[in-house]
Every structure is written in C-alpha cells, then in structure tokens.
Amino acid sequence: VKAAADKPSEPAEPPQSAAEVFKGVVQELAASPDRVELLERLRAGHEPDQHGWCRHPSHAAHWEHHPCPTLRLVTSVEHRADP
Ligand SMILES: [Zn+2]
C-alpha cells in the first residue's frame, strides 16, 4: 500500500485490474454508513431457482450460478464490515 496523501498533483492512476476494482468497491461499500440498506438492495431478487441458477433479471442474457457475482460482492462486504 502506497501513501499518496502527500502527493496532491499525482497523475491519474494506472488502469486497475478487475480484482483491484472489486476490492475497491468492497472497501467503499464496507465503509459506507448506509451499507446495510445498500446490501439489502443489491441482494434483492438474487435467489436460486431449482436448478441452482440465480433468478435475478440482470442475468437474463447470461446465466449465473447461485451465488452469482453480485451476491459474492455482498458477502465480501459483509465479511469485511464485520468486526
Ligand atoms: Zn444474481
């Protein structure tokens, strides 16, 4: 981890990998005071059907096994936020 606090004129960060983006999103959500509500909303509708697929309409074009990436994100945030 690099400290950038003393470098205000730092140019834009290099492109992030998907894993780094995921980590950043998890950290931001975990730090949010509204995260319980946010996570509830994120999780809504992400239920498994009888075949183990996620039923959320956002996956209509590409089937996702349950738990889908959205639920894995929610779970990651919850684990990170727990004391
Ligand atoms: Zn889903």
Coordinates of N, CA and C and ligand atoms in Angstrom, one line a residue:
V1 N 0.9 -1.2 0.0 CA 0.0 0.0 0.0 C 0.9 1.2 0.0
K2 N 0.6 2.1 -1.0 CA 1.4 3.4 -1.0 C 0.6 4.5 -0.5
A3 N 1.3 5.4 0.2 CA 0.7 6.6 0.8 C 0.7 7.7 -0.2
A4 N -0.4 8.2 -0.7 CA -0.5 9.2 -1.7 C -0.9 10.5 -1.1
A5 N -1.1 10.6 0.2 CA -1.6 11.8 0.8 C -0.7 13.0 0.6
D6 N 0.6 12.8 0.5 CA 1.5 14.0 0.4 C 1.8 14.3 -1.1
K7 N 1.1 13.7 -2.0 CA 1.3 13.9 -3.4 C 0.0 14.4 -4.1
P8 N -0.4 15.6 -3.9 CA -1.7 16.1 -4.4 C -1.8 16.1 -5.9
S9 N -0.6 16.3 -6.6 CA -0.6 16.5 -8.0 C -0.3 15.2 -8.8
E10 N -0.5 14.1 -8.1 CA -0.2 12.8 -8.7 C -1.2 12.7 -10.0
P11 N -0.6 12.2 -11.1 CA -1.5 12.0 -12.3 C -2.4 10.8 -12.0
A12 N -3.3 10.6 -13.0 CA -4.3 9.6 -12.8 C -3.7 8.2 -12.6
E13 N -4.3 7.4 -11.8 CA -3.8 6.1 -11.5 C -3.8 5.2 -12.8
P14 N -2.9 4.3 -12.8 CA -2.9 3.3 -14.0 C -4.2 2.5 -14.0
P15 N -4.5 1.9 -15.1 CA -5.7 1.1 -15.2 C -5.7 0.0 -14.2
Q16 N -6.9 -0.2 -13.5 CA -6.9 -1.2 -12.5 C -7.4 -2.6 -13.1
S17 N -6.9 -3.6 -12.5 CA -7.4 -4.9 -12.9 C -8.8 -5.1 -12.3
A18 N -9.5 -6.1 -12.8 CA -10.9 -6.3 -12.3 C -10.8 -6.7 -10.8
A19 N -9.8 -7.4 -10.4 CA -9.7 -7.7 -9.0 C -9.5 -6.5 -8.1
E20 N -8.7 -5.5 -8.6 CA -8.5 -4.3 -7.8 C -9.8 -3.5 -7.8
V21 N -10.5 -3.4 -8.9 CA -11.8 -2.7 -8.9 C -12.7 -3.3 -7.9
F22 N -12.8 -4.6 -7.9 CA -13.7 -5.4 -7.0 C -13.3 -5.0 -5.5
K23 N -12.0 -5.0 -5.2 CA -11.5 -4.7 -3.9 C -11.9 -3.3 -3.5
G24 N -11.8 -2.4 -4.4 CA -12.1 -1.0 -4.1 C -13.6 -0.8 -3.8
V25 N -14.4 -1.5 -4.6 CA -15.9 -1.4 -4.4 C -16.2 -2.0 -3.1
V26 N -15.6 -3.2 -2.7 CA -15.9 -3.8 -1.4 C -15.5 -2.9 -0.3
Q27 N -14.3 -2.2 -0.4 CA -13.9 -1.3 0.6 C -14.8 -0.1 0.8
E28 N -15.2 0.4 -0.4 CA -16.1 1.6 -0.3 C -17.4 1.2 0.3
L29 N -18.0 0.1 -0.1 CA -19.3 -0.3 0.5 C -19.2 -0.6 1.9
A30 N -18.1 -1.3 2.3 CA -17.9 -1.6 3.7 C -17.8 -0.4 4.6
A31 N -17.2 0.7 4.0 CA -17.0 1.9 4.8 C -18.3 2.8 4.8
S32 N -19.3 2.4 4.0 CA -20.5 3.3 3.9 C -21.4 3.1 5.1
P33 N -21.9 4.2 5.6 CA -22.8 4.1 6.8 C -24.2 3.5 6.3
D34 N -24.4 3.6 5.0 CA -25.7 3.0 4.5 C -25.6 1.6 4.0
R35 N -24.5 0.9 4.4 CA -24.2 -0.3 3.7 C -25.2 -1.4 3.9
V36 N -25.9 -1.4 5.1 CA -26.9 -2.5 5.4 C -28.0 -2.3 4.4
E37 N -28.4 -1.1 4.1 CA -29.5 -0.9 3.2 C -29.0 -1.1 1.8
L38 N -27.8 -0.7 1.5 CA -27.3 -0.9 0.1 C -27.2 -2.4 -0.2
L39 N -26.7 -3.1 0.8 CA -26.5 -4.6 0.6 C -27.9 -5.3 0.4
E40 N -28.9 -4.8 1.2 CA -30.2 -5.4 1.1 C -30.7 -5.2 -0.4
R41 N -30.5 -4.0 -0.9 CA -31.0 -3.6 -2.2 C -30.2 -4.4 -3.3
L42 N -28.9 -4.6 -3.1 CA -28.1 -5.3 -4.0 C -28.5 -6.8 -4.1
R43 N -28.9 -7.3 -2.9 CA -29.2 -8.7 -2.8 C -30.6 -9.1 -3.3
A44 N -31.5 -8.1 -3.3 CA -32.9 -8.3 -3.6 C -33.0 -9.0 -5.0
G45 N -33.8 -10.1 -5.0 CA -34.0 -10.8 -6.3 C -33.0 -11.8 -6.7
H46 N -31.9 -11.8 -6.0 CA -30.8 -12.8 -6.3 C -31.1 -14.1 -5.5
E47 N -32.1 -14.8 -6.0 CA -32.5 -16.1 -5.4 C -32.1 -17.2 -6.3
P48 N -31.8 -18.4 -5.8 CA -31.5 -19.5 -6.6 C -32.8 -20.2 -7.1
D49 N -32.9 -20.6 -8.3 CA -34.0 -21.4 -8.8 C -33.7 -22.9 -8.5
Q50 N -34.6 -23.8 -8.9 CA -34.5 -25.2 -8.5 C -33.3 -25.9 -9.2
H51 N -32.7 -25.2 -10.2 CA -31.5 -25.8 -10.8 C -30.2 -25.2 -10.3
G52 N -30.3 -24.2 -9.4 CA -29.1 -23.6 -8.8 C -28.6 -22.4 -9.6
W53 N -29.5 -21.9 -10.5 CA -29.2 -20.6 -11.2 C -29.8 -19.5 -10.5
C54 N -29.1 -18.3 -10.6 CA -29.6 -17.1 -10.0 C -30.8 -16.6 -10.8
R55 N -31.9 -16.2 -10.2 CA -33.1 -15.8 -10.9 C -33.2 -14.3 -11.2
H56 N -32.2 -13.5 -10.7 CA -32.3 -12.1 -10.9 C -32.3 -11.7 -12.4
P57 N -33.2 -10.8 -12.8 CA -33.4 -10.5 -14.3 C -32.1 -9.9 -14.9
S58 N -31.2 -9.4 -14.1 CA -30.0 -8.8 -14.7 C -29.1 -9.9 -15.3
H59 N -29.4 -11.2 -15.0 CA -28.6 -12.3 -15.5 C -29.3 -12.9 -16.7
A60 N -30.4 -12.3 -17.2 CA -31.2 -13.0 -18.2 C -30.4 -13.3 -19.4
A61 N -29.4 -12.4 -19.8 CA -28.7 -12.7 -21.0 C -27.5 -13.7 -20.8
H62 N -27.1 -13.8 -19.6 CA -26.0 -14.8 -19.3 C -26.3 -15.4 -18.0
W63 N -26.6 -16.7 -18.0 CA -26.9 -17.4 -16.8 C -25.8 -17.3 -15.8
E64 N -26.1 -17.1 -14.5 CA -25.1 -17.1 -13.4 C -25.5 -18.2 -12.4
H65 N -24.6 -19.0 -12.0 CA -24.8 -19.9 -11.0 C -25.0 -19.2 -9.7
H66 N -25.8 -19.7 -8.8 CA -26.1 -19.1 -7.5 C -25.0 -19.7 -6.5
P67 N -24.3 -18.9 -5.7 CA -24.4 -17.4 -5.6 C -23.7 -16.8 -6.8
C68 N -24.3 -15.8 -7.4 CA -23.8 -15.1 -8.5 C -22.8 -14.0 -8.0
P69 N -22.1 -13.3 -9.0 CA -21.1 -12.3 -8.6 C -21.6 -11.2 -7.7
T70 N -22.9 -10.9 -7.9 CA -23.5 -9.8 -7.1 C -23.6 -10.3 -5.6
L71 N -24.0 -11.5 -5.4 CA -24.1 -12.0 -4.1 C -22.7 -12.2 -3.4
R72 N -21.8 -12.6 -4.3 CA -20.4 -12.7 -3.7 C -19.9 -11.4 -3.3
L73 N -20.2 -10.3 -4.1 CA -19.8 -9.0 -3.7 C -20.4 -8.6 -2.3
V74 N -21.7 -8.8 -2.2 CA -22.4 -8.5 -0.9 C -21.8 -9.3 0.2
T75 N -21.5 -10.6 0.0 CA -20.9 -11.4 1.1 C -19.5 -10.8 1.4
S76 N -18.7 -10.4 0.4 CA -17.4 -9.9 0.7 C -17.5 -8.6 1.6
V77 N -18.5 -7.8 1.2 CA -18.6 -6.5 2.0 C -19.0 -6.9 3.4
E78 N -19.9 -7.8 3.6 CA -20.4 -8.2 4.9 C -19.2 -8.7 5.8
H79 N -18.4 -9.6 5.2 CA -17.3 -10.1 5.9 C -16.3 -9.1 6.3
R80 N -16.1 -8.1 5.4 CA -15.1 -7.1 5.6 C -15.6 -6.1 6.7
A81 N -16.9 -5.9 6.7 CA -17.5 -4.9 7.6 C -17.7 -5.5 9.0
D82 N -17.7 -6.8 9.1 CA -17.9 -7.4 10.5 C -16.7 -7.1 11.3
P83 N -16.9 -6.8 12.6 CA -15.7 -6.6 13.5 C -14.9 -7.8 13.7
Ligands
ZN1 ZN -27.7 -12.8 -9.2

